[in-house]
Amino acid sequence: MDQTLNCVGWLFGPPAHAGGTDFITKMDLHAHPHRRYNPLTREWVLVSPQRTDRPWQGQVEEAPPSKLPEYDPTCSLCPGNERAGGVRNPRYAHTFVFDNDFAALRPDTPAERYEDGVLIAEAEPGVCRVVCFSPRHDLTISAMEPADLRQVVDVWVDEFRELGRMPLITSVQIFENRGAMMGASNPHPHCQIWAEKSLPNEVLKEVNSQRDYRARHESCLLCDYVSTELEKEERVVCQNEDFAVLVPFWAVWPFETLVIGRRHATGLDQLSDSERDSLGGILKQLTSGYDSLFDAPFPYTMGFHQRPTDGEDHLECHLHAHFYPPLLRSATVRKFMVGYEMLAMPQRDITAEQAAARLREVSDKL
Ligand code: H2U
Ligand code: ZN
């Protein structure tokens, strides 16, 4: 595919040797520093593909342990064990959901607002839960059986429905932190659910962008995006009947991916029986690919974005999952979001296309 754009190639006026409009260069997305636009957040990311070979003498992380026991007597999530709050887990055989003992949000919070000039605060009622994927301490999504993964998907659907129906709750965030590098407190396979009154920043940006896009184009932003990517192919990592995984054009993290349904669904609860199986399948395929990229358990934060649960249809919202892995060039070298990223905007070196090619290579071998 032709990744170049015609553009006038001078910044400070034409050089002496440039005669009229002859001095036209091509912007090469694989060679020239450029900005890419994220239509979901309406923010930009700086891409510096010329910088990938720079030497690295910075921090090297400890490689994660590759072998864990099936049961860990000291794990607060294993079946039959006592949790930090003193409650004992049941001897669960498949999945297990409980209210977070150290919840960041509480349902009994009075919904009030504080305002004193520029000092503004709002109470935020909500519910935090933990979902254990399996009784096995050593399993990850990549190692789970399809039937067991299907049960995890069913729990996500049930929780989205139940929490979304609660009065006051407009946002249900289902997310997994995997690996100590991403702040997971425990290797036992689990995710968290935070359901709350307000739409959090990232969700609000995406909902508003999708709403405006639908109003302007009379179509869905992510339906249009996934069909563009499936046609172009170069950023597609893997796909099945119902879902595609791609490194988004505007990816920030080196091996960031987006899991998108081919069919328009606004939430997990709208997936058909076979789509639920497909979702489990594509997550297994993607996480197996991640694990084989550096031949080590791959840390990430992943989570679903679904429609707000305020009772409206939100037809503009297209169910998707973001995977944000921090690793850059090996199991021990991570990308840092510091300096320019904290003070200005995100920046990446390896292009989305290079990342997709590497992930596709490992996924194809599985
Ligand atoms: P993370 O690994 O992503 O931190 O998730 C684990 C969650 O489990 C965390 O939010 C909760 C923590 O509060 N937890 C309990 O509720 N009870 C426990 O006994 C241990 C951990
Ligand atoms: Zn455990």
Short mmCIF file of C-alpha atoms and ligand atoms in Angstrom, two decimals:
data_model
loop_
_atom_site.label_atom_id
_atom_site.label_comp_id
_atom_site.label_asym_id
_atom_site.label_seq_id
_atom_site.Cartn_x
_atom_site.Cartn_y
_atom_site.Cartn_z
CA MET A 1 0.00 0.00 0.00
CA ASP A 2 1.22 3.50 -0.75
CA GLN A 3 1.84 5.04 2.67
CA THR A 4 3.16 8.30 1.29
CA LEU A 5 1.37 11.59 0.99
CA ASN A 6 2.38 14.37 -1.32
CA CYS A 7 3.43 17.37 0.63
CA VAL A 8 5.55 20.43 0.25
CA GLY A 9 8.76 19.51 2.01
CA TRP A 10 10.17 22.66 3.55
CA LEU A 11 9.60 24.20 6.91
CA PHE A 12 11.48 27.47 6.66
CA GLY A 13 10.80 28.39 3.05
CA PRO A 14 12.14 26.70 -0.09
CA PRO A 15 15.91 26.03 -0.20
CA ALA A 16 17.88 27.92 -2.84
CA HIS A 17 18.09 24.94 -5.17
CA ALA A 18 14.32 24.33 -5.14
CA GLY A 19 12.74 25.58 -8.30
CA GLY A 20 9.03 26.39 -7.92
CA THR A 21 6.78 23.45 -7.24
CA ASP A 22 9.41 20.88 -8.31
CA PHE A 23 10.45 20.58 -4.68
CA ILE A 24 7.77 18.16 -3.64
CA THR A 25 8.67 15.39 -1.22
CA LYS A 26 6.59 12.49 -0.02
CA MET A 27 5.68 12.02 3.59
CA ASP A 28 6.64 8.45 4.40
CA LEU A 29 4.79 7.04 7.42
CA HIS A 30 7.65 4.57 7.90
CA ALA A 31 10.47 7.10 7.82
CA HIS A 32 9.42 10.63 8.73
CA PRO A 33 8.37 11.93 12.14
CA HIS A 34 4.65 12.57 12.02
CA ARG A 35 1.48 12.86 14.14
CA ARG A 36 -1.37 10.39 13.93
CA TYR A 37 -4.92 11.23 14.92
CA ASN A 38 -6.97 9.08 17.25
CA PRO A 39 -10.62 9.61 16.24
CA LEU A 40 -11.84 7.84 19.40
CA THR A 41 -10.23 10.31 21.78
CA ARG A 42 -9.68 13.15 19.29
CA GLU A 43 -6.07 13.34 20.44
CA TRP A 44 -2.78 13.02 18.58
CA VAL A 45 0.20 10.72 19.02
CA LEU A 46 3.71 11.59 17.80
CA VAL A 47 5.34 8.80 15.76
CA SER A 48 9.12 8.82 15.28
CA PRO A 49 9.90 5.75 13.14
CA GLN A 50 13.47 6.93 12.47
CA ARG A 51 14.31 6.42 16.16
CA THR A 52 13.85 2.68 16.68
CA ASP A 53 17.53 1.81 16.80
CA ARG A 54 18.56 4.16 19.56
CA PRO A 55 20.74 2.55 22.24
CA TRP A 56 19.14 1.62 25.56
CA GLN A 57 20.98 1.80 28.87
CA GLY A 58 17.95 2.49 31.05
CA GLN A 59 15.98 0.45 33.51
CA VAL A 60 15.61 -3.28 32.91
CA GLU A 61 12.71 -4.99 34.69
CA GLU A 62 12.85 -8.35 36.40
CA ALA A 63 11.47 -11.11 34.17
CA PRO A 64 8.17 -12.48 35.56
CA PRO A 65 8.26 -16.00 37.06
CA SER A 66 7.31 -18.41 34.31
CA LYS A 67 6.11 -21.32 36.49
CA LEU A 68 3.45 -20.90 39.15
CA PRO A 69 1.81 -23.59 41.36
CA GLU A 70 -1.74 -24.72 40.53
CA TYR A 71 -2.74 -23.80 44.07
CA ASP A 72 -1.04 -21.29 46.35
CA PRO A 73 -1.97 -21.52 50.06
CA THR A 74 -0.99 -17.85 50.52
CA CYS A 75 -3.11 -16.55 47.60
CA SER A 76 -6.20 -14.59 48.63
CA LEU A 77 -8.03 -15.56 45.43
CA CYS A 78 -7.47 -19.36 45.41
CA PRO A 79 -10.52 -21.52 46.34
CA GLY A 80 -11.00 -22.18 50.06
CA ASN A 81 -8.43 -19.53 51.13
CA GLU A 82 -9.07 -16.65 53.50
CA ARG A 83 -9.05 -13.18 51.94
CA ALA A 84 -7.34 -10.13 53.42
CA GLY A 85 -10.65 -8.95 54.91
CA GLY A 86 -11.14 -12.25 56.78
CA VAL A 87 -13.81 -13.74 54.48
CA ARG A 88 -13.13 -17.29 53.23
CA ASN A 89 -13.52 -18.03 49.51
CA PRO A 90 -15.83 -20.91 48.56
CA ARG A 91 -14.26 -23.97 46.93
CA TYR A 92 -15.32 -22.65 43.54
CA ALA A 93 -14.88 -24.86 40.48
CA HIS A 94 -15.15 -22.38 37.59
CA THR A 95 -15.47 -18.60 38.06
CA PHE A 96 -15.94 -16.67 41.30
CA VAL A 97 -17.18 -13.07 41.76
CA PHE A 98 -16.97 -11.08 45.00
CA ASP A 99 -17.23 -7.46 46.15
CA ASN A 100 -13.75 -5.97 46.37
CA ASP A 101 -12.62 -5.94 50.01
CA PHE A 102 -10.72 -2.72 49.35
CA ALA A 103 -13.22 -1.08 47.02
CA ALA A 104 -12.32 2.27 45.45
CA LEU A 105 -16.04 3.08 45.13
CA ARG A 106 -18.84 2.51 47.61
CA PRO A 107 -22.60 2.32 46.94
CA ASP A 108 -23.55 4.22 50.09
CA THR A 109 -21.75 7.44 49.08
CA PRO A 110 -24.15 10.43 49.20
CA ALA A 111 -24.52 11.85 45.68
CA GLU A 112 -23.60 15.43 46.53
CA ARG A 113 -21.57 18.19 44.95
CA TYR A 114 -19.05 20.55 46.57
CA GLU A 115 -18.21 23.84 44.92
CA ASP A 116 -16.12 26.72 46.23
CA GLY A 117 -14.87 28.88 43.37
CA VAL A 118 -12.36 26.81 41.43
CA LEU A 119 -12.57 23.99 43.97
CA ILE A 120 -15.14 21.53 42.68
CA ALA A 121 -15.83 17.96 43.82
CA GLU A 122 -18.61 15.46 43.30
CA ALA A 123 -19.36 12.38 45.35
CA GLU A 124 -19.01 9.24 43.25
CA PRO A 125 -21.13 6.26 44.35
CA GLY A 126 -20.26 2.92 42.83
CA VAL A 127 -19.48 -0.77 43.21
CA CYS A 128 -16.16 -2.61 42.78
CA ARG A 129 -16.02 -6.34 42.20
CA VAL A 130 -13.33 -8.92 41.50
CA VAL A 131 -13.86 -11.83 39.08
CA CYS A 132 -11.62 -14.88 39.41
CA PHE A 133 -11.41 -16.55 36.00
CA SER A 134 -10.48 -20.01 37.24
CA PRO A 135 -9.76 -21.92 40.44
CA ARG A 136 -6.29 -22.64 39.01
CA HIS A 137 -3.72 -20.16 40.33
CA ASP A 138 -1.34 -20.74 37.42
CA LEU A 139 -3.67 -20.26 34.45
CA THR A 140 -3.87 -17.22 32.22
CA ILE A 141 -6.39 -16.42 29.48
CA SER A 142 -3.87 -17.80 26.99
CA ALA A 143 -3.77 -21.15 28.80
CA MET A 144 -7.48 -21.58 29.55
CA GLU A 145 -9.76 -24.01 27.74
CA PRO A 146 -12.31 -22.44 25.34
CA ALA A 147 -15.26 -23.77 27.42
CA ASP A 148 -13.82 -22.16 30.56
CA LEU A 149 -13.20 -18.88 28.76
CA ARG A 150 -16.80 -18.94 27.61
CA GLN A 151 -17.84 -19.03 31.26
CA VAL A 152 -15.72 -15.94 31.91
CA VAL A 153 -17.44 -14.13 29.02
CA ASP A 154 -20.83 -15.16 30.45
CA VAL A 155 -19.87 -13.70 33.84
CA TRP A 156 -18.85 -10.41 32.16
CA VAL A 157 -22.26 -10.30 30.44
CA ASP A 158 -24.14 -11.05 33.66
CA GLU A 159 -22.19 -8.47 35.63
CA PHE A 160 -22.63 -5.80 32.95
CA ARG A 161 -26.37 -6.45 33.01
CA GLU A 162 -26.75 -6.59 36.78
CA LEU A 163 -24.56 -3.58 37.60
CA GLY A 164 -25.86 -1.57 34.64
CA ARG A 165 -29.42 -2.00 35.91
CA MET A 166 -28.61 -0.46 39.29
CA PRO A 167 -30.03 3.03 39.79
CA LEU A 168 -27.35 5.72 39.51
CA ILE A 169 -24.85 3.48 37.66
CA THR A 170 -24.02 4.78 34.16
CA SER A 171 -20.60 3.23 33.64
CA VAL A 172 -19.45 -0.39 33.98
CA GLN A 173 -15.72 -0.87 33.43
CA ILE A 174 -14.43 -4.44 33.15
CA PHE A 175 -10.63 -4.59 33.08
CA GLU A 176 -7.70 -6.87 33.78
CA ASN A 177 -4.26 -5.86 35.02
CA ARG A 178 -1.93 -8.69 34.19
CA GLY A 179 1.57 -8.96 35.63
CA ALA A 180 3.38 -7.11 38.39
CA MET A 181 4.67 -4.62 35.82
CA MET A 182 1.08 -3.44 35.33
CA GLY A 183 0.37 -3.28 39.03
CA ALA A 184 -1.52 -6.58 39.38
CA SER A 185 -1.39 -7.45 43.05
CA ASN A 186 -1.77 -11.18 42.48
CA PRO A 187 -0.94 -13.55 39.57
CA HIS A 188 -4.16 -15.55 40.11
CA PRO A 189 -6.17 -15.00 36.87
CA HIS A 190 -8.75 -12.33 37.63
CA CYS A 191 -10.20 -9.06 36.49
CA GLN A 192 -11.88 -6.15 38.21
CA ILE A 193 -15.18 -4.40 37.61
CA TRP A 194 -15.76 -0.80 38.64
CA ALA A 195 -19.33 0.41 38.17
CA GLU A 196 -20.10 4.04 38.95
CA LYS A 197 -22.33 7.05 38.60
CA SER A 198 -20.24 9.09 36.13
CA LEU A 199 -18.54 8.31 32.86
CA PRO A 200 -14.78 8.27 33.51
CA ASN A 201 -12.56 10.51 31.33
CA GLU A 202 -11.50 7.95 28.69
CA VAL A 203 -15.03 6.62 28.29
CA LEU A 204 -16.51 10.10 28.07
CA LYS A 205 -14.08 11.07 25.29
CA GLU A 206 -14.86 7.93 23.29
CA VAL A 207 -18.63 8.14 23.72
CA ASN A 208 -18.68 11.80 22.65
CA SER A 209 -16.47 11.15 19.60
CA GLN A 210 -18.59 8.20 18.49
CA ARG A 211 -21.77 10.23 19.00
CA ASP A 212 -20.48 13.18 16.93
CA TYR A 213 -19.16 10.87 14.21
CA ARG A 214 -22.53 9.14 13.92
CA ALA A 215 -24.34 12.47 13.72
CA ARG A 216 -21.99 13.72 10.98
CA HIS A 217 -21.59 10.54 8.89
CA GLU A 218 -24.76 8.59 9.66
CA SER A 219 -22.57 5.56 10.33
CA CYS A 220 -20.58 4.08 13.19
CA LEU A 221 -16.97 5.21 13.67
CA LEU A 222 -15.69 1.76 14.63
CA CYS A 223 -17.75 -0.09 11.99
CA ASP A 224 -16.11 2.18 9.41
CA TYR A 225 -12.70 1.79 11.05
CA VAL A 226 -12.75 -2.02 11.26
CA SER A 227 -13.83 -2.36 7.62
CA THR A 228 -11.02 0.00 6.52
CA GLU A 229 -8.45 -2.01 8.47
CA LEU A 230 -9.71 -5.39 7.23
CA GLU A 231 -9.37 -4.09 3.69
CA LYS A 232 -5.88 -2.67 4.20
CA GLU A 233 -4.73 -5.73 6.23
CA GLU A 234 -1.35 -4.34 7.31
CA ARG A 235 -2.38 -3.53 10.88
CA VAL A 236 -4.50 -6.66 11.39
CA VAL A 237 -3.00 -9.14 13.87
CA CYS A 238 -5.58 -11.92 13.78
CA GLN A 239 -9.30 -12.41 13.25
CA ASN A 240 -12.09 -14.91 13.50
CA GLU A 241 -15.70 -14.96 12.28
CA ASP A 242 -16.87 -12.28 14.67
CA PHE A 243 -13.87 -10.30 15.91
CA ALA A 244 -10.73 -8.67 14.54
CA VAL A 245 -7.60 -7.69 16.44
CA LEU A 246 -5.55 -4.82 15.10
CA VAL A 247 -2.80 -2.47 16.15
CA PRO A 248 -4.71 0.78 15.78
CA PHE A 249 -3.29 3.35 13.37
CA TRP A 250 -3.00 5.72 16.36
CA ALA A 251 -1.56 3.19 18.87
CA VAL A 252 0.45 4.71 21.73
CA TRP A 253 1.87 1.65 23.49
CA PRO A 254 4.36 -0.37 21.40
CA PHE A 255 2.18 -3.47 21.04
CA GLU A 256 -1.20 -1.91 21.81
CA THR A 257 -4.17 -3.63 20.16
CA LEU A 258 -7.87 -3.10 19.69
CA VAL A 259 -10.29 -6.04 19.67
CA ILE A 260 -13.36 -5.05 17.66
CA GLY A 261 -16.54 -6.90 16.81
CA ARG A 262 -17.25 -7.09 13.09
CA ARG A 263 -20.96 -6.66 13.82
CA HIS A 264 -22.25 -3.56 15.54
CA ALA A 265 -23.05 -4.34 19.18
CA THR A 266 -23.12 -1.66 21.87
CA GLY A 267 -22.28 -3.98 24.75
CA LEU A 268 -21.30 -7.50 25.76
CA ASP A 269 -24.97 -8.23 26.52
CA GLN A 270 -25.82 -7.94 22.81
CA LEU A 271 -23.43 -10.72 21.76
CA SER A 272 -25.05 -13.88 20.42
CA ASP A 273 -24.21 -17.29 21.77
CA SER A 274 -21.62 -17.95 19.07
CA GLU A 275 -20.17 -14.44 19.35
CA ARG A 276 -19.50 -15.08 23.04
CA ASP A 277 -17.49 -18.18 22.07
CA SER A 278 -15.70 -16.16 19.40
CA LEU A 279 -14.78 -13.48 21.92
CA GLY A 280 -13.21 -16.07 24.22
CA GLY A 281 -11.39 -17.54 21.21
CA ILE A 282 -9.95 -14.26 19.95
CA LEU A 283 -8.79 -13.28 23.45
CA LYS A 284 -7.01 -16.60 23.79
CA GLN A 285 -5.39 -16.21 20.39
CA LEU A 286 -4.26 -12.66 21.06
CA THR A 287 -2.85 -13.32 24.54
CA SER A 288 -1.08 -16.49 23.30
CA GLY A 289 0.54 -14.36 20.60
CA TYR A 290 1.59 -11.80 23.20
CA ASP A 291 3.12 -14.56 25.38
CA SER A 292 5.15 -15.91 22.49
CA LEU A 293 6.38 -12.50 21.29
CA PHE A 294 9.16 -12.37 23.91
CA ASP A 295 8.71 -15.97 25.03
CA ALA A 296 7.50 -14.86 28.49
CA PRO A 297 4.18 -14.07 30.20
CA PHE A 298 3.19 -10.75 28.64
CA PRO A 299 1.98 -8.01 31.02
CA TYR A 300 -0.88 -5.77 29.98
CA THR A 301 -3.90 -3.81 31.05
CA MET A 302 -6.96 -4.68 29.02
CA GLY A 303 -10.55 -3.61 29.30
CA PHE A 304 -13.86 -3.31 27.49
CA HIS A 305 -15.56 -0.15 26.37
CA GLN A 306 -19.33 -0.51 26.13
CA ARG A 307 -22.33 1.79 26.03
CA PRO A 308 -23.19 3.84 29.12
CA THR A 309 -25.93 2.19 31.19
CA ASP A 310 -28.09 5.31 31.57
CA GLY A 311 -31.09 3.69 29.89
CA GLU A 312 -30.43 5.25 26.45
CA ASP A 313 -29.72 3.08 23.39
CA HIS A 314 -26.33 4.67 22.68
CA LEU A 315 -26.31 3.28 19.15
CA GLU A 316 -23.12 5.26 18.51
CA CYS A 317 -21.16 2.99 20.87
CA HIS A 318 -19.39 0.01 19.37
CA LEU A 319 -18.20 -2.67 21.79
CA HIS A 320 -14.41 -3.03 21.79
CA ALA A 321 -11.53 -3.97 24.07
CA HIS A 322 -8.22 -2.13 24.38
CA PHE A 323 -5.04 -4.01 25.25
CA TYR A 324 -2.26 -1.78 26.58
CA PRO A 325 0.96 -3.76 27.12
CA PRO A 326 4.00 -1.83 28.38
CA LEU A 327 6.78 -4.00 26.88
CA LEU A 328 8.94 -2.54 24.15
CA ARG A 329 11.82 -4.74 23.02
CA SER A 330 12.02 -7.73 25.38
CA ALA A 331 10.36 -9.22 28.45
CA THR A 332 12.42 -6.86 30.59
CA VAL A 333 12.45 -3.54 28.72
CA ARG A 334 9.32 -1.47 28.96
CA LYS A 335 8.17 1.78 27.46
CA PHE A 336 8.04 4.70 29.87
CA MET A 337 5.44 7.43 29.54
CA VAL A 338 7.59 10.25 30.90
CA GLY A 339 9.04 13.58 29.83
CA TYR A 340 7.41 14.67 26.58
CA GLU A 341 4.57 12.19 27.09
CA MET A 342 3.68 13.60 30.52
CA LEU A 343 4.16 17.22 29.55
CA ALA A 344 3.03 17.26 25.93
CA MET A 345 1.57 14.13 24.30
CA PRO A 346 2.24 10.42 23.73
CA GLN A 347 5.06 9.41 21.42
CA ARG A 348 6.14 6.10 19.90
CA ASP A 349 9.10 4.85 17.90
CA ILE A 350 8.15 1.45 16.41
CA THR A 351 5.26 2.05 14.01
CA ALA A 352 1.84 0.45 14.36
CA GLU A 353 2.53 -1.43 11.11
CA GLN A 354 5.85 -2.87 12.40
CA ALA A 355 4.18 -3.93 15.66
CA ALA A 356 1.29 -5.58 13.79
CA ALA A 357 3.71 -7.47 11.52
CA ARG A 358 5.59 -8.87 14.53
CA LEU A 359 2.40 -9.87 16.35
CA ARG A 360 0.97 -11.41 13.18
CA GLU A 361 4.12 -13.46 12.71
CA VAL A 362 3.85 -15.02 16.19
CA SER A 363 0.06 -15.44 16.00
CA ASP A 364 0.28 -17.21 12.64
CA LYS A 365 2.69 -19.80 14.14
CA LEU A 366 0.29 -20.77 16.93
P1 H2U B 1 -5.37 -6.26 40.95
O1 H2U B 1 -4.48 -7.44 40.91
O2 H2U B 1 -5.68 -5.72 39.57
O3 H2U B 1 -4.85 -5.22 41.90
O4 H2U B 1 -6.78 -6.75 41.52
C1 H2U B 1 -6.92 -7.43 42.69
C2 H2U B 1 -8.05 -6.81 43.47
O5 H2U B 1 -8.45 -7.74 44.45
C3 H2U B 1 -7.63 -5.54 44.21
O6 H2U B 1 -8.47 -4.48 43.79
C4 H2U B 1 -8.77 -7.08 45.63
C5 H2U B 1 -7.86 -5.87 45.67
O7 H2U B 1 -8.45 -4.80 46.36
N1 H2U B 1 -8.58 -7.97 46.76
C6 H2U B 1 -9.63 -8.20 47.62
O8 H2U B 1 -10.72 -7.64 47.44
N2 H2U B 1 -9.45 -9.04 48.67
C7 H2U B 1 -8.28 -9.67 48.94
O9 H2U B 1 -8.20 -10.39 49.89
C8 H2U B 1 -7.12 -9.46 48.08
C9 H2U B 1 -7.28 -8.57 46.90
ZN ZN B 2 -4.50 -18.22 43.64
#
